[in-house]
Every structure is written in structure tokens, then in C-alpha cells.
C-alpha positions as a printed NumPy array, in Angstrom:
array([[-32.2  , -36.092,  74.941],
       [-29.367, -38.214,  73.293],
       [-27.527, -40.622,  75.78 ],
       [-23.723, -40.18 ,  76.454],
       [-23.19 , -43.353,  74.838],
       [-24.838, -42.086,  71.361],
       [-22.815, -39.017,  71.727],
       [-19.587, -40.958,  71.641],
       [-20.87 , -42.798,  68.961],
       [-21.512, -39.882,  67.063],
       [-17.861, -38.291,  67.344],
       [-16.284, -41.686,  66.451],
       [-18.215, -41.7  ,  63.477],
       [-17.223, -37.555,  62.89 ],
       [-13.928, -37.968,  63.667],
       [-13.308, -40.881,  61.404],
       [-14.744, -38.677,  58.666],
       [-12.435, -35.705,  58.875],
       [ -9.431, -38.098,  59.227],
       [ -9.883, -40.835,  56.848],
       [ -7.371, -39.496,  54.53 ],
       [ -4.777, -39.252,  57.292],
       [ -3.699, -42.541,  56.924],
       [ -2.935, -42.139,  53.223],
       [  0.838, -41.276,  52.304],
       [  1.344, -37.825,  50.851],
       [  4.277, -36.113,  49.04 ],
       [  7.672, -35.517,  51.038],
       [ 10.296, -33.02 ,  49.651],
       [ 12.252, -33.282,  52.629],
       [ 14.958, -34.863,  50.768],
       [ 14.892, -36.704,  46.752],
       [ 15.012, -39.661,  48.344],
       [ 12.009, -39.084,  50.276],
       [ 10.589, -37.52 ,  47.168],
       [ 10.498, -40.117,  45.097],
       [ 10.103, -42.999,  47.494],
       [  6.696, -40.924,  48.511],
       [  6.156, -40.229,  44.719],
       [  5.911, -44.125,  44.456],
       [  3.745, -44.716,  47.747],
       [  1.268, -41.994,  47.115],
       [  0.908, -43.649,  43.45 ],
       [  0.535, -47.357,  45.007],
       [ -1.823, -46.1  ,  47.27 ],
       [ -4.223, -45.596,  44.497],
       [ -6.459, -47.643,  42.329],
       [ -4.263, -49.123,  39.289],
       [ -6.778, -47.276,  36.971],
       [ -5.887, -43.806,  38.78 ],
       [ -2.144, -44.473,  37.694],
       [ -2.276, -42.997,  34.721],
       [ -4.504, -40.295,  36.22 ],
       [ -2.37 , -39.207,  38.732],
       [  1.065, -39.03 ,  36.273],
       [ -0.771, -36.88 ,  34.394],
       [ -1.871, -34.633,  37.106],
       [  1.552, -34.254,  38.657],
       [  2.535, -32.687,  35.387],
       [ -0.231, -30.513,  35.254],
       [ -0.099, -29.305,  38.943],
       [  3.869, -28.898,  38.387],
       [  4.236, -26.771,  35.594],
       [  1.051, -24.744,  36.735],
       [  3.494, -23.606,  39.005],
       [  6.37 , -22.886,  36.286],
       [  6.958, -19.613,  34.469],
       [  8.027, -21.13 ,  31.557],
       [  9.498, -17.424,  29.925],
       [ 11.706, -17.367,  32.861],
       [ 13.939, -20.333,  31.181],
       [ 13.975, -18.145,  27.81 ],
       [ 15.251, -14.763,  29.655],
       [ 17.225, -15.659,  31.927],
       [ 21.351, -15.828,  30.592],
       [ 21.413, -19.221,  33.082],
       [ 18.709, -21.409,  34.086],
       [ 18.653, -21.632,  37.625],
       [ 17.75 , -25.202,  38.199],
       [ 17.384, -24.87 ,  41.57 ],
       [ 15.121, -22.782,  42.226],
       [ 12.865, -24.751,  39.355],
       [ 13.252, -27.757,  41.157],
       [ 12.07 , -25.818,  44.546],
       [  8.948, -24.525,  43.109],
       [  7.79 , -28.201,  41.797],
       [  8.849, -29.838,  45.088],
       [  6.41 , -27.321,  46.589],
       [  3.854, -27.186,  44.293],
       [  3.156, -31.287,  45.547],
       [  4.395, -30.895,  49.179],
       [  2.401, -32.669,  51.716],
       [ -0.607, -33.803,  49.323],
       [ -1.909, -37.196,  48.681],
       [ -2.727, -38.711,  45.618],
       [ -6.594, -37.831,  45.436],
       [ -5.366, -34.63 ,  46.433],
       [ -3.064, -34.218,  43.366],
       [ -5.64 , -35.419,  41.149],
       [ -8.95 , -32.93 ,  42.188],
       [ -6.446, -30.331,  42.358],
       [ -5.095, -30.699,  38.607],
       [ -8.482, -31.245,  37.704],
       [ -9.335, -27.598,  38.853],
       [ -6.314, -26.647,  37.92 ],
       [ -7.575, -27.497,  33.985],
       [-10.655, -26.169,  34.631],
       [ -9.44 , -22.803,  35.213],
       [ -6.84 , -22.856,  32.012],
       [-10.137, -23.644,  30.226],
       [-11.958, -20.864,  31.495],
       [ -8.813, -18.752,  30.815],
       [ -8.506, -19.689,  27.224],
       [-11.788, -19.418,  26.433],
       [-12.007, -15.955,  28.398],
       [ -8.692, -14.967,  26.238],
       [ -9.881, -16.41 ,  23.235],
       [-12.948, -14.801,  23.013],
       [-11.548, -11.192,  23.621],
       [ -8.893, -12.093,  20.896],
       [-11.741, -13.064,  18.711],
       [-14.395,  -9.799,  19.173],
       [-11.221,  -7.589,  18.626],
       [-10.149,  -9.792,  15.167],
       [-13.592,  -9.107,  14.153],
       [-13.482,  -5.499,  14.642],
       [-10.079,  -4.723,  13.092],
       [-11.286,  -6.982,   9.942],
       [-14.809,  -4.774,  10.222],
       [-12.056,  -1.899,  10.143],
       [-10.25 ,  -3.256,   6.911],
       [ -6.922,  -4.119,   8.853],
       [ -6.779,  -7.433,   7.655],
       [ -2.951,  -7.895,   8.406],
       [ -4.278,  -7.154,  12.13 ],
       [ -7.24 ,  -9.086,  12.299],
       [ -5.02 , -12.599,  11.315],
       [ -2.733, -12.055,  14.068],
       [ -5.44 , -11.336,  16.302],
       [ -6.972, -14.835,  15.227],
       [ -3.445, -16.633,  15.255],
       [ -3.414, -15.419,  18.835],
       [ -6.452, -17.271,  19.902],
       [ -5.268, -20.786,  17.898],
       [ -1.991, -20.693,  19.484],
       [ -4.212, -20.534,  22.981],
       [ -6.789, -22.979,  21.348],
       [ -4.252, -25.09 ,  18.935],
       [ -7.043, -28.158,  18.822],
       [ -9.464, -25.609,  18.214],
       [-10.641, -26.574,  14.22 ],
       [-13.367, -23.798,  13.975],
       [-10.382, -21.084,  14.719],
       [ -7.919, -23.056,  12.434],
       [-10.339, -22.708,   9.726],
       [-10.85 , -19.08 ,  10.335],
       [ -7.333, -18.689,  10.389],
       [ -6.663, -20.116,   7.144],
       [ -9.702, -18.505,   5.936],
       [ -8.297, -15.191,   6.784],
       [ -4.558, -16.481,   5.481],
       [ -6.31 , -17.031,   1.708],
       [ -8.489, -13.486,   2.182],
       [ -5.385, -11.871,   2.934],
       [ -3.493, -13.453,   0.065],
       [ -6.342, -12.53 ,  -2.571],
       [ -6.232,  -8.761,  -1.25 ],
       [ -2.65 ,  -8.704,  -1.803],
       [ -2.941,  -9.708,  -5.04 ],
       [ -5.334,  -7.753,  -6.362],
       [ -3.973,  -4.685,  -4.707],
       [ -0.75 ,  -5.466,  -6.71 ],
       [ -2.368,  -5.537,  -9.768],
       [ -4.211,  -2.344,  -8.698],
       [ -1.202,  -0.793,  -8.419],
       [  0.283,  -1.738, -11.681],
       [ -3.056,  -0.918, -13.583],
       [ -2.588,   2.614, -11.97 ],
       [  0.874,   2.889, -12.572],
       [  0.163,   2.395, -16.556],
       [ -2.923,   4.947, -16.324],
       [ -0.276,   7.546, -14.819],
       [  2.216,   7.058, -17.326],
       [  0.223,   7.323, -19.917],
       [ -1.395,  10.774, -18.56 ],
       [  1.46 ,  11.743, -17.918],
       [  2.956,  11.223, -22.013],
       [ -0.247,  12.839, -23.093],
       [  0.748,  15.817, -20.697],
       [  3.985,  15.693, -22.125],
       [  2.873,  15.39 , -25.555],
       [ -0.014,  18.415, -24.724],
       [ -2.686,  15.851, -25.897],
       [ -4.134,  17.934, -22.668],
       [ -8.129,  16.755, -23.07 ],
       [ -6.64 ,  13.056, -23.089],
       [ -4.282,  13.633, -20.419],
       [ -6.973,  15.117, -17.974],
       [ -9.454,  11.805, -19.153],
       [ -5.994,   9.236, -17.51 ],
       [ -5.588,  11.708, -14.25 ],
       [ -9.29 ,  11.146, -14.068],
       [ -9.096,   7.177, -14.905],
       [ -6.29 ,   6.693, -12.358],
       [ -8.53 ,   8.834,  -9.566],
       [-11.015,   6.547,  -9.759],
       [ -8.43 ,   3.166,  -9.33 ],
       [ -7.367,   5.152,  -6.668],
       [ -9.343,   8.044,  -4.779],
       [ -6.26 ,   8.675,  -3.021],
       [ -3.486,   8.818,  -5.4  ],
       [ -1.891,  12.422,  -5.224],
       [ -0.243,  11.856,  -8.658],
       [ -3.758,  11.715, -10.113],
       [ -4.825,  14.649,  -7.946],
       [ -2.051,  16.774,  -8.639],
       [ -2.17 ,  15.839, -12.269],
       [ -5.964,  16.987, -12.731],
       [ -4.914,  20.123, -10.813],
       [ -2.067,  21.013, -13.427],
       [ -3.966,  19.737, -17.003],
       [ -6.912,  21.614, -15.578],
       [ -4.871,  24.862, -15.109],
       [ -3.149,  23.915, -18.202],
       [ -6.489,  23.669, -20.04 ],
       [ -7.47 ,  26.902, -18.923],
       [ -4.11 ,  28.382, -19.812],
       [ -4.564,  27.009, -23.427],
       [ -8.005,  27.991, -24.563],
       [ -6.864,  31.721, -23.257],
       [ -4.096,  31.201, -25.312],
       [ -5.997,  29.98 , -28.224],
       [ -8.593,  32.548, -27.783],
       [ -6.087,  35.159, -27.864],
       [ -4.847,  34.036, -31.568],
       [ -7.364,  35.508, -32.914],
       [ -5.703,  39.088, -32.206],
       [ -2.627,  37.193, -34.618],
       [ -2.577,  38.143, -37.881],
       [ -0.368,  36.   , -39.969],
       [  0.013,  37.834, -43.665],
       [  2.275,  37.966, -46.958],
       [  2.748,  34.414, -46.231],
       [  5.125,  32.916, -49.24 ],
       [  7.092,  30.304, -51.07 ],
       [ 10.481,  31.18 , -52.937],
       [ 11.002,  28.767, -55.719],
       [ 15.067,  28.636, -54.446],
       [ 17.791,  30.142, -52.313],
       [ 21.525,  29.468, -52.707],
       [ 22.726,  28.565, -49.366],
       [ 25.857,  29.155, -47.405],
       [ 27.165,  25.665, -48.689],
       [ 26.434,  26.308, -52.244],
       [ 23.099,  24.029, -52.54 ],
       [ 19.509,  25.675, -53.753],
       [ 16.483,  25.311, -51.614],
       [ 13.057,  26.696, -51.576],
       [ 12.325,  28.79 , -48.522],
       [  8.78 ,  30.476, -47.001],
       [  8.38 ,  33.941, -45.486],
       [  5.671,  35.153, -43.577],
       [  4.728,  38.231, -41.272],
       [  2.786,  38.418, -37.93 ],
       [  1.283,  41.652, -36.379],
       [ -0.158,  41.632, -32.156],
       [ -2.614,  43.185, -32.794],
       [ -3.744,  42.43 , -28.913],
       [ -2.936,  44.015, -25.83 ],
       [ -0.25 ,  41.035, -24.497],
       [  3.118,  41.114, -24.88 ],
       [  4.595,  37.353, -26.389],
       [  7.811,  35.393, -26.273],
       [  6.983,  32.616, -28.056],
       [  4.698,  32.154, -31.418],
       [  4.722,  28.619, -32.466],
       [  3.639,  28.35 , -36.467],
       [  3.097,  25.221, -38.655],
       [  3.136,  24.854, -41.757],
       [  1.32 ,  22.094, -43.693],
       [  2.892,  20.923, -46.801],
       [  0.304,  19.338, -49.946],
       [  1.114,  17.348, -52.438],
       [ -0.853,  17.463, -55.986],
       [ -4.   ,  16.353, -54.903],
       [ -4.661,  18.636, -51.993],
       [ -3.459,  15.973, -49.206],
       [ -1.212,  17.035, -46.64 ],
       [  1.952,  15.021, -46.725],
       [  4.615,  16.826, -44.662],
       [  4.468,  19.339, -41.989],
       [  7.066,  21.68 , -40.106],
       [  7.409,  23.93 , -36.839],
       [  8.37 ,  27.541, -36.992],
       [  9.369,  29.748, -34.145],
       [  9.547,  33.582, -35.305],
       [  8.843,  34.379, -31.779],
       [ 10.969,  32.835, -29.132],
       [ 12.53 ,  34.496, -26.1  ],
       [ 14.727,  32.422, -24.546],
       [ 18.027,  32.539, -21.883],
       [ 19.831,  30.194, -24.516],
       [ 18.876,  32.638, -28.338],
       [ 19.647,  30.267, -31.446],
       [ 18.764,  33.112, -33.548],
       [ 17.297,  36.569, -34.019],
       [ 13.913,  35.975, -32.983],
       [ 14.792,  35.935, -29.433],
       [ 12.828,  39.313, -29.224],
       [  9.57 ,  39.899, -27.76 ],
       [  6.407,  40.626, -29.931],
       [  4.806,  43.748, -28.24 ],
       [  1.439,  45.298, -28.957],
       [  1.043,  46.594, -32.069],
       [  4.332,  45.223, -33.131],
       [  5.355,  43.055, -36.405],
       [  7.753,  40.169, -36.945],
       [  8.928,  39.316, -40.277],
       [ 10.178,  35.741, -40.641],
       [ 12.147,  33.486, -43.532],
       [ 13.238,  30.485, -42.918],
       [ 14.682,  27.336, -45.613],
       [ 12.153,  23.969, -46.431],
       [ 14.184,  20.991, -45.678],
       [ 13.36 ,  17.588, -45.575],
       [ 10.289,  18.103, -47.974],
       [  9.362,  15.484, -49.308],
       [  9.604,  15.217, -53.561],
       [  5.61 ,  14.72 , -53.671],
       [  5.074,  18.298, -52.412],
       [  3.394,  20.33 , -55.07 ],
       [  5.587,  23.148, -54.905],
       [  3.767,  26.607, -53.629],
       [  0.6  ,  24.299, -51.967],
       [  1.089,  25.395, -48.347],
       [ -0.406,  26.968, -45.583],
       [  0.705,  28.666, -42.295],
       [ -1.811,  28.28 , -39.28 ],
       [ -0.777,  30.023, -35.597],
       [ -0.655,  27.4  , -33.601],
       [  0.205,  28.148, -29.955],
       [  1.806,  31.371, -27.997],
       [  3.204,  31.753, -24.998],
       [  2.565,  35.44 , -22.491],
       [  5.22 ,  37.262, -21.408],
       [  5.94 ,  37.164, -18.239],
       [  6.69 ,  40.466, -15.759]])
């Protein structure tokens, strides 16, 4: 059994415990004079090498307290009310008091950032892993500006700045590549160098799967393809005869020139507006020197001439038509006529 004596013994000793630290001056708001004269008491009542300590945490502790955005968005900064929330962020505590509780205080941030940060970071990685790069780098920007001594995420973030930068780059030149591979189809589709055409719509496909120039343009020289070899196959129901050369016809202006004349039966089933026919022009020695484009068929909503008709089935066009610009090495007579295209009439 402990003695009465021991027992008061024992609740000196308690009660010193639980009040040691009232004897030790603590923060008083009450007015700024009492502020700062307790300010200056509650840092003298520490050791000299807590000074710097405690500064430190009463900067910490007060803007813990401070919602910094509100300064940005509001039209007037209430000063006031600023002043009332750092007045009772340190209201009534004591030096050691200040001190544990910025310590926590820090602690906490920490775990915060590193919380924040590493959510930033597993998203970055999974929009790169997506191929949003753009993404990804403000994702990682996101968790330096929360981590800004942080020199692993700096160098991932310049990392990601140069990766970025190289993409760029080569995309650009990507794109110009492509752009030259479509213009290019696209002359030799102009110039019906189809086969050609259709190998560039194919070329800029595979720069870019995606490109609905290319796609479109396969689509057409395909169709175009198919269009032709009909075509092509359907000159053989052509027949070009009495083909000739006239050694010289006065013209209109007085001035002799040699002309050609030539006759075409359909002997298909189609009905034509246009027959294209060339005409190769040799010189002495066989070569082919000069060569010229004749239209005896061509229906059209703008006629030039009398071969605006339609060639029907079974039907015969006879066609004459003046050399000019041939060339002096021609050996007059060597020529030959080839059908070289047609175009279907249309109902």
C-alpha cells in the first residue's frame, strides 16, 4: 500500500510534467503590439541555435495556412483578412510548439508531393506508352513544378523536351517527303502515266497509312486503270484504213502544205465521242522524229469543228487534216497512224 506522503509525491512529480511548458511565453494576437513583443519572447525563450529554427517554422506554419490563388483572383487583396488567418495560425503556441508543428507540417507537404508526383508520373508514362507525347511532358512538368529540386524528374523532363523536338522534326520532314510523293502522283495522273501514278499513291500510303489523298488517289488510278485497258481492249474493234499523205494543199492564206487523210470504221457494239489518233512522223532512216495528235472523233459542249459527231456502231468517219510544224528531216510519205485512246459515250 503506498503512503499518503508518496502519493503526494507522486502528483507533484505528474503535475509538474503536464505543466512544464506553462511557464513558457506563447504567441499573443491580441493586439500587434502584443504580437510582436510575444514574437520576440517566445524566440528568446529558446536555445540561440533554435533561432534560426523557429524563423523558419513561423513561415512554414503561416503560409500553410494561406491560399496563395486567393491573392491572384481576387480584383483587391483583402489584407485583412490575410493578416487574421496568420495571427491565428500561431495564436497561443510556444516556440517548441511552432517548431514540431512546422516540422509535421513539412512532413505532410512531402508526403503530398510525393503522393501527387507519383500519380503525375504513372499517368506521363501511360500517355507516352499511348504516343501522346505533347501530353506526357506536361504531365512530367507537372510533377517538377511540385518537385522543382527533384534532378531525376528534371532530367526526364528535358529528356522528354529533346524526344519531343526530334518527333517534330522528323514528322515535318515526313510530311514534306509525302507532300512531293503526292505531287508527283498526282502529275503522272495528270499526265495518264497511270501505272506510275498508282506506284506514288502507293509510295505515299506507305509514308503515311492514313493519308486520304493517297487512298483516294489509288481508288481513282485503279478505276482509271480498269477504265483504260477496257478502252484499249476495245481498239481492237477500230479499224483505221486508206490512211494517206498528200504531197500539198493550197491553203486559205495562199501557202502549200502536205496534209494526211485517214478513215475509221466501229466495228464494235459502243457508241464513241472521242477517238484520239497519233501519228508518228520518220525521217530517212526509219527514226521517228516528230509526232502529232488527231481528234476525228470528239463530242464536245464547246465543237471546234465537224467532228463533234458521235461514231456509232457500224459507222465510218473520214478525216483530213494539214501537217504543220514538221520538221524538214521528215522523209516525206514515212508515217504511220496508230489508235491511241477512245472515250464511251455516255447515256
Amino acid at each position: 500500500m503506498i503512503s499518503p506522503k508518496k502519493n503526494l509525491s507522486l502528483l507533484i512529480i505528474v503535475l509538474m510534467i503536464v505543466f512544464s511548458g506553462c511557464g513558457k511565453p506563447t504567441i499573443d494576437t491580441s493586439s500587434d503590439e502584443s504580437f510582436k513583443a510575444s514574437m520576440e519572447k517566445v524566440k528568446a525563450s529558446l536555445p540561440e541555435d533554435k533561432h534560426n529554427a523557429f524563423e523558419e517554422a513561423v513561415q512554414i506554419v503561416v503560409f500553410s495556412d494561406l491560399d496563395i490563388s486567393d491573392f491572384w483572383q481576387a480584383a483587391e487583396v483583402d489584407t485583412g483578412a490575410a493578416e487574421r488567418k496568420m495571427k491565428a495560425a500561431l495564436e497561443g503556441r510556444t516556440g517548441e510548439e511552432i517548431i514540431a508543428l512546422a516540422a509535421q507540417l513539412k512532413a505532410e507537404e512531402e508526403e503530398y508531393i510525393k503522393e501527387q508526383s507519383a500519380k503525375l508520373l504513372t499517368q506521363a508514362k501511360q500517355l507516352e506508352k499511348e504516343g501522346d507525347l505533347k501530353r506526357a511532358l506536361n504531365k512530367y512538368r507537372e510533377a517538377h513544378n511540385l518537385d522543382p529540386d527533384n534532378q531525376e524528374l528534371q532530367s526526364i523532363v528535358l529528356e522528354t523536351e529533346k524526344t519531343l523536338r526530334d518527333n517534330e522534326e522528323a514528322e515535318k520532314k515526313l510530311r514534306e517527303k509525302l507532300r512531293k510523293v503526292l505531287y508527283e502522283a498526282e502529275r503522272r495522273a495528270n499526265d495518264d502515266s497511270l501505272d506510275e501514278a498508282l506506284a506514288k499513291y502507293k509510295e505515299a500510303l506507305s509514308i503515311d497509312e492514313n493519308s486520304q489523298k493517297a487512298i483516294d488517289g489509288i481508288e481513282k488510278t485503279t478505276e482509271r486503270i480498269k477504265d483504260f485497258k477496257f478502252r484499249q481492249k476495245y481498239i481492237q474493234f477500230l479499224k483505221l484504213y486508206d490512211f494517206k499523205i498528200n504531197e500539198g494543199r493550197k491553203t486559205t492564206y495562199g501557202n502549200i502544205k502536205p496534209s494526211l487523210e485517214f478513215k475509221i470504221k466501229n466495228e464494235g457494239e459502243q457508241t464513241l465521242e472521242k477517238v484520239k489518233v497519233i501519228v508518228y512522223f520518220r525521217d530517212k532512216d526509219g527514226n521517228t522524229i516528230f509526232e502529232e495528235d488527231y481528234y476525228p472523233v470528239l463530242v464536245s459542249d464547246y465543237p471546234l469543228s465537224a467532228n463533234n459527231k458521235p461514231l456509232k456502231a457500224g459507222y465510218i468517219t473520214e478525216s483530213s487534216y494539214y501537217i504543220k510544224g514538221i520538221p524538214s528531216e521528215w522523209e516525206f510519205g514515212n508515217a504511220e497512224a496508230v489508235i491511241a485512246d477512245l472515250r464511251f459515250a455516255t447515256n
